[in-house]
Amino acid sequence: LSLPPIKCQEACSNLALRSLLHSLNEPSCNFIDNGQSDNRGVAGFYSGEGFIMLVPIFTLKLNHKINPRMVAVGKYDGVHPCLTAATQAGKVFIHNPHARNQRLSSNRLVQSAHETDISLLNINQSVSCLAAGLLDPHQSCDSLIVGTQTNLLAYDVHNNSDLFYKEIADGANAVVLGSLGDVSCPLAIIGGNCALQGFDCRGNDLFWTVTGDNVRSLALCDFDGDGKKELLVGSEDFDIRVFKEDELVAEMTETETITAMCPMYSSRFGYALSNGTVGVYDRMSRYWRIKSKNLAMSIHAFDLNSDGVCELITGWSNGKVDARSDRTGEVIFKDNFSSSIAGVVEGDYRMDGKTQLICCSTDGEVRGYLPSSQETAGSLMDTSAEQELAESRAQASEPDGQMGVIPANTQLQTALSVTLGSETQVSHVELSISTSNDTIIRAVLIFAEGIFEGESHVVHPSVQNLTGRIRVPICPPKDVPVDLHIKAFVGYKSR
């Protein structure tokens, strides 16, 4: 059996650790890794980025379902931002609360019979992708791009007319608007079945190339730092490819289909996979990744704390919205909807000069968020500090308050060995995990790509079998290097 090189290091999200701690309900235990213990406890929510809170400033309930990953905000008259989303029966709705009772000429776009601030665009086909942005460089208003499996429509919403309508042989699975490389004008770039095409505002095909598999996500990002945008392409073959116009300049392999990507700043970008993984790359180096049992329906880059650095906002299939640090992946904000998130966008929707983070659910609920004021944040931090002080005083007053605290020099020791197997046991690599003193290991979390189903494995011995050592059999399916990320839940036996 060939033994791949394996490293043990910290890489588990704090959220997963807190969830396991809560489920085990063992306040006398601590998580340790890399040879250090943490005696502060993890029951309270802590953010190394500082206390950050988003406050919902408006909530809408639209009477239209919203298709996942098909939400955009566009200024179709150059002034008023409009929420746009694909809905049922091959239609796209446009919500414009700033121009109620506007009369529409008869064409594709018709006003909703029940809502004066919603117009419906009849596509008459199942919509597969949607985007809004500046396509005509000579105009100040945005255009709406709608893709199906056979056609691409560029629409002038303000004048209720087509910019162009193209038949697309390879379909349109994803679309992005913007400038690409040295191309002189903005392009509507679509990705279909192994093909990439870019159209200008008149429908001229100015960009075309092929990629390795069916395209599922697109993004524009200054990948190499030359001041020009490169095209990021996520495909069903688990690869993220980077094109400098029609030249392939980089390629990164992931573990599942890339369902979404978003530029963050400079050469950094976020990504999401079809197995519930989200993470951040800087060029070809992955900063961090986390995996959830839920699916990431939408990701977006948004600066929560006005420090010039965007955090990664993720909308999940269970209705949760969270914001994570671009550097560590630590959760610094979260909220919940009653249904799956359909899209996360941004815009000055109240037209008060402040850009809101806008989250939409599949049931048509829309919430707009702004970072809380400094006064509110300061009050919340003071309350949190008072609670921590009260808890520490309560613990100090208990005579046995230190019974569950493990020694500060507790280390997690790991070793690898090869077992050749027998008639009753297959060949495998055995990972031995132990502590450096008389503490016991109550549970171990292991994260690794390509070894465990779901890329994670939890070992939780019964109470009768708790010791200071756990052995984990590992059967690598291929002879390739693998990183193991290990967290151990350590404490003392109950007295």
PDB file of C-alpha atoms in Angstrom, residues 51-312:
ATOM      1  CA  PHE A  51     -18.213  42.828  16.648  1.00  0.00           C
ATOM      2  CA  ILE A  52     -20.100  43.268  13.396  1.00  0.00           C
ATOM      3  CA  MET A  53     -23.837  43.379  12.966  1.00  0.00           C
ATOM      4  CA  LEU A  54     -26.106  43.960   9.992  1.00  0.00           C
ATOM      5  CA  VAL A  55     -29.466  45.528  10.703  1.00  0.00           C
ATOM      6  CA  PRO A  56     -32.468  44.782   8.432  1.00  0.00           C
ATOM      7  CA  ILE A  57     -33.796  48.135   7.283  1.00  0.00           C
ATOM      8  CA  PHE A  58     -36.565  46.964   4.967  1.00  0.00           C
ATOM      9  CA  THR A  59     -38.524  43.793   4.293  1.00  0.00           C
ATOM     10  CA  LEU A  60     -40.685  43.062   1.264  1.00  0.00           C
ATOM     11  CA  LYS A  61     -43.018  40.173   0.589  1.00  0.00           C
ATOM     12  CA  LEU A  62     -43.461  39.757  -3.151  1.00  0.00           C
ATOM     13  CA  ASN A  63     -46.221  37.525  -4.489  1.00  0.00           C
ATOM     14  CA  HIS A  64     -43.857  35.745  -6.841  1.00  0.00           C
ATOM     15  CA  LYS A  65     -41.619  32.736  -6.419  1.00  0.00           C
ATOM     16  CA  ILE A  66     -37.938  33.366  -7.193  1.00  0.00           C
ATOM     17  CA  ASN A  67     -35.756  30.886  -9.054  1.00  0.00           C
ATOM     18  CA  PRO A  68     -32.445  30.159  -7.288  1.00  0.00           C
ATOM     19  CA  ARG A  69     -29.324  31.946  -8.589  1.00  0.00           C
ATOM     20  CA  MET A  70     -31.385  34.177 -10.901  1.00  0.00           C
ATOM     21  CA  VAL A  71     -31.550  37.513  -9.070  1.00  0.00           C
ATOM     22  CA  ALA A  72     -30.080  40.874 -10.109  1.00  0.00           C
ATOM     23  CA  VAL A  73     -30.418  44.606  -9.467  1.00  0.00           C
ATOM     24  CA  GLY A  74     -30.348  46.993 -12.433  1.00  0.00           C
ATOM     25  CA  LYS A  75     -30.826  50.717 -13.047  1.00  0.00           C
ATOM     26  CA  TYR A  76     -32.747  50.390 -16.286  1.00  0.00           C
ATOM     27  CA  ASP A  77     -33.495  54.116 -16.524  1.00  0.00           C
ATOM     28  CA  GLY A  78     -30.044  55.034 -15.224  1.00  0.00           C
ATOM     29  CA  VAL A  79     -31.456  56.250 -11.892  1.00  0.00           C
ATOM     30  CA  HIS A  80     -33.798  53.871 -10.064  1.00  0.00           C
ATOM     31  CA  PRO A  81     -32.538  50.452  -8.913  1.00  0.00           C
ATOM     32  CA  CYS A  82     -34.939  47.611  -9.704  1.00  0.00           C
ATOM     33  CA  LEU A  83     -34.893  44.109  -8.244  1.00  0.00           C
ATOM     34  CA  THR A  84     -35.111  41.590 -11.069  1.00  0.00           C
ATOM     35  CA  ALA A  85     -35.577  37.830 -10.817  1.00  0.00           C
ATOM     36  CA  ALA A  86     -36.693  34.827 -12.827  1.00  0.00           C
ATOM     37  CA  THR A  87     -39.968  33.342 -11.651  1.00  0.00           C
ATOM     38  CA  GLN A  88     -42.384  30.609 -12.660  1.00  0.00           C
ATOM     39  CA  ALA A  89     -43.880  29.927 -16.104  1.00  0.00           C
ATOM     40  CA  GLY A  90     -40.977  31.340 -18.102  1.00  0.00           C
ATOM     41  CA  LYS A  91     -41.284  34.882 -16.782  1.00  0.00           C
ATOM     42  CA  VAL A  92     -39.003  37.501 -15.251  1.00  0.00           C
ATOM     43  CA  PHE A  93     -40.379  40.041 -12.794  1.00  0.00           C
ATOM     44  CA  ILE A  94     -39.003  43.552 -12.307  1.00  0.00           C
ATOM     45  CA  HIS A  95     -39.771  45.263  -9.003  1.00  0.00           C
ATOM     46  CA  ASN A  96     -39.594  49.058  -9.257  1.00  0.00           C
ATOM     47  CA  PRO A  97     -41.047  50.759  -6.162  1.00  0.00           C
ATOM     48  CA  HIS A  98     -39.787  54.152  -7.350  1.00  0.00           C
ATOM     49  CA  ALA A  99     -42.050  54.421 -10.409  1.00  0.00           C
ATOM     50  CA  ARG A 100     -45.471  53.084  -9.471  1.00  0.00           C
ATOM     51  CA  ASN A 101     -48.313  53.314 -11.993  1.00  0.00           C
ATOM     52  CA  GLN A 102     -45.890  53.798 -14.882  1.00  0.00           C
ATOM     53  CA  ARG A 103     -47.688  53.070 -18.150  1.00  0.00           C
ATOM     54  CA  LEU A 104     -46.073  50.453 -20.362  1.00  0.00           C
ATOM     55  CA  SER A 105     -46.344  50.074 -24.110  1.00  0.00           C
ATOM     56  CA  SER A 106     -47.439  46.684 -25.393  1.00  0.00           C
ATOM     57  CA  ASN A 107     -44.420  44.475 -25.976  1.00  0.00           C
ATOM     58  CA  ARG A 108     -42.696  41.764 -23.945  1.00  0.00           C
ATOM     59  CA  LEU A 109     -43.003  43.726 -20.692  1.00  0.00           C
ATOM     60  CA  VAL A 110     -46.459  43.958 -19.090  1.00  0.00           C
ATOM     61  CA  GLN A 111     -47.559  45.361 -15.748  1.00  0.00           C
ATOM     62  CA  SER A 112     -48.717  42.932 -13.083  1.00  0.00           C
ATOM     63  CA  ALA A 113     -52.486  42.892 -12.682  1.00  0.00           C
ATOM     64  CA  HIS A 114     -52.250  42.890  -8.885  1.00  0.00           C
ATOM     65  CA  GLU A 115     -49.113  44.911  -8.073  1.00  0.00           C
ATOM     66  CA  THR A 116     -48.429  48.372  -9.429  1.00  0.00           C
ATOM     67  CA  ASP A 117     -44.694  48.197  -8.708  1.00  0.00           C
ATOM     68  CA  ILE A 118     -44.041  44.897 -10.526  1.00  0.00           C
ATOM     69  CA  SER A 119     -43.744  44.302 -14.265  1.00  0.00           C
ATOM     70  CA  LEU A 120     -43.498  40.895 -15.914  1.00  0.00           C
ATOM     71  CA  LEU A 121     -41.280  40.030 -18.858  1.00  0.00           C
ATOM     72  CA  ASN A 122     -42.603  37.068 -20.839  1.00  0.00           C
ATOM     73  CA  ILE A 123     -39.765  34.831 -22.030  1.00  0.00           C
ATOM     74  CA  ASN A 124     -42.048  31.857 -22.821  1.00  0.00           C
ATOM     75  CA  GLN A 125     -39.187  29.461 -22.069  1.00  0.00           C
ATOM     76  CA  SER A 126     -37.602  28.171 -18.909  1.00  0.00           C
ATOM     77  CA  VAL A 127     -35.021  30.754 -17.809  1.00  0.00           C
ATOM     78  CA  SER A 128     -31.563  29.286 -17.119  1.00  0.00           C
ATOM     79  CA  CYS A 129     -29.564  32.433 -16.251  1.00  0.00           C
ATOM     80  CA  LEU A 130     -30.067  36.161 -15.700  1.00  0.00           C
ATOM     81  CA  ALA A 131     -27.933  39.269 -15.204  1.00  0.00           C
ATOM     82  CA  ALA A 132     -28.222  43.058 -15.289  1.00  0.00           C
ATOM     83  CA  GLY A 133     -25.545  45.630 -16.006  1.00  0.00           C
ATOM     84  CA  LEU A 134     -24.130  48.218 -18.368  1.00  0.00           C
ATOM     85  CA  LEU A 135     -23.870  46.729 -21.862  1.00  0.00           C
ATOM     86  CA  ASP A 136     -24.054  49.810 -24.114  1.00  0.00           C
ATOM     87  CA  PRO A 137     -21.050  52.082 -23.339  1.00  0.00           C
ATOM     88  CA  HIS A 138     -22.855  55.063 -24.910  1.00  0.00           C
ATOM     89  CA  GLN A 139     -25.810  54.810 -22.525  1.00  0.00           C
ATOM     90  CA  SER A 140     -26.016  55.368 -18.771  1.00  0.00           C
ATOM     91  CA  CYS A 141     -28.715  52.763 -18.182  1.00  0.00           C
ATOM     92  CA  ASP A 142     -28.368  49.055 -17.502  1.00  0.00           C
ATOM     93  CA  SER A 143     -29.553  46.267 -19.765  1.00  0.00           C
ATOM     94  CA  LEU A 144     -31.222  43.012 -18.770  1.00  0.00           C
ATOM     95  CA  ILE A 145     -29.740  39.752 -20.081  1.00  0.00           C
ATOM     96  CA  VAL A 146     -31.874  36.595 -19.964  1.00  0.00           C
ATOM     97  CA  GLY A 147     -30.615  33.196 -21.104  1.00  0.00           C
ATOM     98  CA  THR A 148     -32.428  29.948 -21.865  1.00  0.00           C
ATOM     99  CA  GLN A 149     -31.231  26.614 -23.225  1.00  0.00           C
ATOM    100  CA  THR A 150     -31.827  27.819 -26.791  1.00  0.00           C
ATOM    101  CA  ASN A 151     -31.765  31.634 -26.809  1.00  0.00           C
ATOM    102  CA  LEU A 152     -30.204  34.784 -25.363  1.00  0.00           C
ATOM    103  CA  LEU A 153     -32.200  37.994 -24.938  1.00  0.00           C
ATOM    104  CA  ALA A 154     -30.683  41.422 -24.274  1.00  0.00           C
ATOM    105  CA  TYR A 155     -33.498  43.752 -23.241  1.00  0.00           C
ATOM    106  CA  ASP A 156     -33.881  47.506 -22.869  1.00  0.00           C
ATOM    107  CA  VAL A 157     -36.329  47.615 -19.967  1.00  0.00           C
ATOM    108  CA  HIS A 158     -36.767  51.395 -19.966  1.00  0.00           C
ATOM    109  CA  ASN A 159     -37.817  51.523 -23.621  1.00  0.00           C
ATOM    110  CA  ASN A 160     -39.483  48.098 -23.498  1.00  0.00           C
ATOM    111  CA  SER A 161     -37.606  46.828 -26.543  1.00  0.00           C
ATOM    112  CA  ASP A 162     -35.119  44.141 -27.549  1.00  0.00           C
ATOM    113  CA  LEU A 163     -31.465  45.055 -27.931  1.00  0.00           C
ATOM    114  CA  PHE A 164     -30.866  41.697 -29.584  1.00  0.00           C
ATOM    115  CA  TYR A 165     -32.230  38.160 -29.574  1.00  0.00           C
ATOM    116  CA  LYS A 166     -29.866  35.325 -30.437  1.00  0.00           C
ATOM    117  CA  GLU A 167     -30.228  31.613 -30.933  1.00  0.00           C
ATOM    118  CA  ILE A 168     -27.608  29.788 -28.857  1.00  0.00           C
ATOM    119  CA  ALA A 169     -26.856  26.261 -30.033  1.00  0.00           C
ATOM    120  CA  ASP A 170     -24.942  25.317 -26.874  1.00  0.00           C
ATOM    121  CA  GLY A 171     -27.403  26.897 -24.446  1.00  0.00           C
ATOM    122  CA  ALA A 172     -26.816  29.499 -21.750  1.00  0.00           C
ATOM    123  CA  ASN A 173     -26.170  27.994 -18.309  1.00  0.00           C
ATOM    124  CA  ALA A 174     -24.472  31.079 -16.828  1.00  0.00           C
ATOM    125  CA  VAL A 175     -24.018  34.731 -17.773  1.00  0.00           C
ATOM    126  CA  VAL A 176     -21.851  37.638 -16.633  1.00  0.00           C
ATOM    127  CA  LEU A 177     -21.656  41.273 -17.830  1.00  0.00           C
ATOM    128  CA  GLY A 178     -18.530  43.404 -17.922  1.00  0.00           C
ATOM    129  CA  SER A 179     -15.231  44.199 -19.589  1.00  0.00           C
ATOM    130  CA  LEU A 180     -12.905  41.379 -20.618  1.00  0.00           C
ATOM    131  CA  GLY A 181      -9.194  41.948 -21.245  1.00  0.00           C
ATOM    132  CA  ASP A 182      -8.490  44.342 -24.105  1.00  0.00           C
ATOM    133  CA  VAL A 183     -11.974  44.115 -25.631  1.00  0.00           C
ATOM    134  CA  SER A 184     -13.021  47.735 -26.096  1.00  0.00           C
ATOM    135  CA  CYS A 185     -16.669  47.443 -25.043  1.00  0.00           C
ATOM    136  CA  PRO A 186     -18.629  45.601 -22.332  1.00  0.00           C
ATOM    137  CA  LEU A 187     -19.725  42.070 -23.170  1.00  0.00           C
ATOM    138  CA  ALA A 188     -22.540  39.768 -22.167  1.00  0.00           C
ATOM    139  CA  ILE A 189     -20.591  36.530 -21.744  1.00  0.00           C
ATOM    140  CA  ILE A 190     -22.506  33.264 -21.591  1.00  0.00           C
ATOM    141  CA  GLY A 191     -21.338  29.757 -20.798  1.00  0.00           C
ATOM    142  CA  GLY A 192     -23.092  26.715 -22.196  1.00  0.00           C
ATOM    143  CA  ASN A 193     -22.215  23.175 -23.180  1.00  0.00           C
ATOM    144  CA  CYS A 194     -18.402  23.441 -23.334  1.00  0.00           C
ATOM    145  CA  ALA A 195     -18.625  26.812 -25.118  1.00  0.00           C
ATOM    146  CA  LEU A 196     -18.109  30.467 -24.122  1.00  0.00           C
ATOM    147  CA  GLN A 197     -19.484  33.395 -26.135  1.00  0.00           C
ATOM    148  CA  GLY A 198     -19.396  37.155 -25.617  1.00  0.00           C
ATOM    149  CA  PHE A 199     -21.798  39.623 -27.281  1.00  0.00           C
ATOM    150  CA  ASP A 200     -21.751  43.416 -27.429  1.00  0.00           C
ATOM    151  CA  CYS A 201     -24.861  45.613 -27.188  1.00  0.00           C
ATOM    152  CA  ARG A 202     -25.708  45.014 -30.859  1.00  0.00           C
ATOM    153  CA  GLY A 203     -25.414  41.260 -30.638  1.00  0.00           C
ATOM    154  CA  ASN A 204     -22.048  41.018 -32.380  1.00  0.00           C
ATOM    155  CA  ASP A 205     -20.123  37.904 -31.353  1.00  0.00           C
ATOM    156  CA  LEU A 206     -16.802  39.452 -30.228  1.00  0.00           C
ATOM    157  CA  PHE A 207     -15.581  36.579 -28.061  1.00  0.00           C
ATOM    158  CA  TRP A 208     -15.709  32.820 -28.482  1.00  0.00           C
ATOM    159  CA  THR A 209     -13.762  29.907 -27.083  1.00  0.00           C
ATOM    160  CA  VAL A 210     -14.276  26.406 -25.718  1.00  0.00           C
ATOM    161  CA  THR A 211     -13.743  24.938 -22.279  1.00  0.00           C
ATOM    162  CA  GLY A 212     -13.392  21.430 -20.879  1.00  0.00           C
ATOM    163  CA  ASP A 213     -16.975  20.718 -19.797  1.00  0.00           C
ATOM    164  CA  ASN A 214     -20.434  22.185 -19.345  1.00  0.00           C
ATOM    165  CA  VAL A 215     -20.232  25.638 -17.751  1.00  0.00           C
ATOM    166  CA  ARG A 216     -22.106  26.239 -14.488  1.00  0.00           C
ATOM    167  CA  SER A 217     -20.726  29.576 -13.243  1.00  0.00           C
ATOM    168  CA  LEU A 218     -18.871  32.639 -14.537  1.00  0.00           C
ATOM    169  CA  ALA A 219     -17.141  35.649 -12.992  1.00  0.00           C
ATOM    170  CA  LEU A 220     -14.851  38.487 -14.091  1.00  0.00           C
ATOM    171  CA  CYS A 221     -11.807  39.155 -11.909  1.00  0.00           C
ATOM    172  CA  ASP A 222      -8.372  40.778 -12.255  1.00  0.00           C
ATOM    173  CA  PHE A 223      -6.723  37.421 -11.660  1.00  0.00           C
ATOM    174  CA  ASP A 224      -3.125  38.378 -12.525  1.00  0.00           C
ATOM    175  CA  GLY A 225      -3.150  41.965 -11.216  1.00  0.00           C
ATOM    176  CA  ASP A 226      -2.540  43.658 -14.578  1.00  0.00           C
ATOM    177  CA  GLY A 227      -5.555  45.961 -14.268  1.00  0.00           C
ATOM    178  CA  LYS A 228      -7.596  43.990 -16.811  1.00  0.00           C
ATOM    179  CA  LYS A 229     -10.330  41.473 -16.111  1.00  0.00           C
ATOM    180  CA  GLU A 230      -9.911  37.761 -16.744  1.00  0.00           C
ATOM    181  CA  LEU A 231     -12.808  35.319 -17.120  1.00  0.00           C
ATOM    182  CA  LEU A 232     -13.288  32.692 -14.397  1.00  0.00           C
ATOM    183  CA  VAL A 233     -15.169  29.614 -15.581  1.00  0.00           C
ATOM    184  CA  GLY A 234     -16.591  26.944 -13.256  1.00  0.00           C
ATOM    185  CA  SER A 235     -17.494  23.641 -14.907  1.00  0.00           C
ATOM    186  CA  GLU A 236     -19.114  20.291 -14.207  1.00  0.00           C
ATOM    187  CA  ASP A 237     -15.706  18.556 -14.386  1.00  0.00           C
ATOM    188  CA  PHE A 238     -14.841  20.204 -11.006  1.00  0.00           C
ATOM    189  CA  ASP A 239     -12.352  22.649 -12.588  1.00  0.00           C
ATOM    190  CA  ILE A 240     -12.054  26.429 -12.258  1.00  0.00           C
ATOM    191  CA  ARG A 241     -10.413  27.736 -15.427  1.00  0.00           C
ATOM    192  CA  VAL A 242      -9.070  31.244 -15.943  1.00  0.00           C
ATOM    193  CA  PHE A 243      -9.126  32.769 -19.439  1.00  0.00           C
ATOM    194  CA  LYS A 244      -7.191  35.849 -20.497  1.00  0.00           C
ATOM    195  CA  GLU A 245      -9.530  36.536 -23.380  1.00  0.00           C
ATOM    196  CA  ASP A 246      -9.337  33.228 -25.303  1.00  0.00           C
ATOM    197  CA  GLU A 247      -6.085  31.996 -23.702  1.00  0.00           C
ATOM    198  CA  LEU A 248      -6.225  29.554 -20.786  1.00  0.00           C
ATOM    199  CA  VAL A 249      -3.796  30.875 -18.138  1.00  0.00           C
ATOM    200  CA  ALA A 250      -4.673  28.930 -14.968  1.00  0.00           C
ATOM    201  CA  GLU A 251      -6.643  25.929 -13.794  1.00  0.00           C
ATOM    202  CA  MET A 252      -7.652  24.776 -10.295  1.00  0.00           C
ATOM    203  CA  THR A 253      -9.319  21.456  -9.506  1.00  0.00           C
ATOM    204  CA  GLU A 254     -12.038  21.228  -6.862  1.00  0.00           C
ATOM    205  CA  THR A 255     -14.059  18.299  -5.513  1.00  0.00           C
ATOM    206  CA  GLU A 256     -17.464  19.010  -7.074  1.00  0.00           C
ATOM    207  CA  THR A 257     -19.227  21.129  -9.682  1.00  0.00           C
ATOM    208  CA  ILE A 258     -18.556  24.853  -9.235  1.00  0.00           C
ATOM    209  CA  THR A 259     -22.026  26.403  -8.934  1.00  0.00           C
ATOM    210  CA  ALA A 260     -21.117  30.024  -8.160  1.00  0.00           C
ATOM    211  CA  MET A 261     -18.167  32.441  -8.136  1.00  0.00           C
ATOM    212  CA  CYS A 262     -17.832  36.104  -7.227  1.00  0.00           C
ATOM    213  CA  PRO A 263     -14.932  38.595  -7.385  1.00  0.00           C
ATOM    214  CA  MET A 264     -13.991  40.048  -3.997  1.00  0.00           C
ATOM    215  CA  TYR A 265     -11.090  42.454  -4.525  1.00  0.00           C
ATOM    216  CA  SER A 266      -7.822  42.426  -6.429  1.00  0.00           C
ATOM    217  CA  SER A 267      -7.092  38.805  -7.413  1.00  0.00           C
ATOM    218  CA  ARG A 268      -9.236  37.274  -4.668  1.00  0.00           C
ATOM    219  CA  PHE A 269     -12.549  35.552  -5.422  1.00  0.00           C
ATOM    220  CA  GLY A 270     -15.113  33.386  -3.665  1.00  0.00           C
ATOM    221  CA  TYR A 271     -16.569  30.137  -4.933  1.00  0.00           C
ATOM    222  CA  ALA A 272     -19.272  27.590  -4.069  1.00  0.00           C
ATOM    223  CA  LEU A 273     -19.604  23.904  -4.944  1.00  0.00           C
ATOM    224  CA  SER A 274     -22.621  21.657  -5.425  1.00  0.00           C
ATOM    225  CA  ASN A 275     -21.748  19.649  -2.284  1.00  0.00           C
ATOM    226  CA  GLY A 276     -22.177  22.580   0.139  1.00  0.00           C
ATOM    227  CA  THR A 277     -18.590  23.866   0.087  1.00  0.00           C
ATOM    228  CA  VAL A 278     -17.729  27.573  -0.018  1.00  0.00           C
ATOM    229  CA  GLY A 279     -14.290  29.161   0.077  1.00  0.00           C
ATOM    230  CA  VAL A 280     -11.936  31.873  -1.126  1.00  0.00           C
ATOM    231  CA  TYR A 281      -9.035  31.797  -3.582  1.00  0.00           C
ATOM    232  CA  ASP A 282      -6.299  34.361  -4.127  1.00  0.00           C
ATOM    233  CA  ARG A 283      -5.087  33.561  -7.610  1.00  0.00           C
ATOM    234  CA  MET A 284      -4.294  29.836  -7.465  1.00  0.00           C
ATOM    235  CA  SER A 285      -3.920  29.666  -3.662  1.00  0.00           C
ATOM    236  CA  ARG A 286      -6.953  28.662  -1.663  1.00  0.00           C
ATOM    237  CA  TYR A 287      -7.216  30.724   1.527  1.00  0.00           C
ATOM    238  CA  TRP A 288      -9.902  28.655   3.227  1.00  0.00           C
ATOM    239  CA  ARG A 289     -12.896  26.451   2.628  1.00  0.00           C
ATOM    240  CA  ILE A 290     -15.790  25.172   4.737  1.00  0.00           C
ATOM    241  CA  LYS A 291     -18.379  22.516   4.011  1.00  0.00           C
ATOM    242  CA  SER A 292     -22.003  22.391   5.122  1.00  0.00           C
ATOM    243  CA  LYS A 293     -24.710  19.755   4.891  1.00  0.00           C
ATOM    244  CA  ASN A 294     -26.797  22.484   3.216  1.00  0.00           C
ATOM    245  CA  LEU A 295     -26.246  23.821  -0.296  1.00  0.00           C
ATOM    246  CA  ALA A 296     -24.826  27.255  -1.040  1.00  0.00           C
ATOM    247  CA  MET A 297     -27.456  28.835  -3.297  1.00  0.00           C
ATOM    248  CA  SER A 298     -25.796  32.232  -3.781  1.00  0.00           C
ATOM    249  CA  ILE A 299     -22.564  34.011  -2.844  1.00  0.00           C
ATOM    250  CA  HIS A 300     -21.751  37.708  -2.959  1.00  0.00           C
ATOM    251  CA  ALA A 301     -18.901  39.995  -1.864  1.00  0.00           C
ATOM    252  CA  PHE A 302     -19.963  42.861   0.432  1.00  0.00           C
ATOM    253  CA  ASP A 303     -17.983  45.156   2.742  1.00  0.00           C
ATOM    254  CA  LEU A 304     -19.731  44.882   6.102  1.00  0.00           C
ATOM    255  CA  ASN A 305     -17.459  47.053   8.210  1.00  0.00           C
ATOM    256  CA  SER A 306     -16.361  49.702   5.669  1.00  0.00           C
ATOM    257  CA  ASP A 307     -12.702  48.703   5.871  1.00  0.00           C
ATOM    258  CA  GLY A 308     -12.330  48.425   2.102  1.00  0.00           C
ATOM    259  CA  VAL A 309     -12.204  44.618   2.238  1.00  0.00           C
ATOM    260  CA  CYS A 310     -15.232  42.574   1.200  1.00  0.00           C
ATOM    261  CA  GLU A 311     -16.556  39.695   3.265  1.00  0.00           C
ATOM    262  CA  LEU A 312     -18.090  36.621   1.618  1.00  0.00           C
TER     263      LEU A 312
END
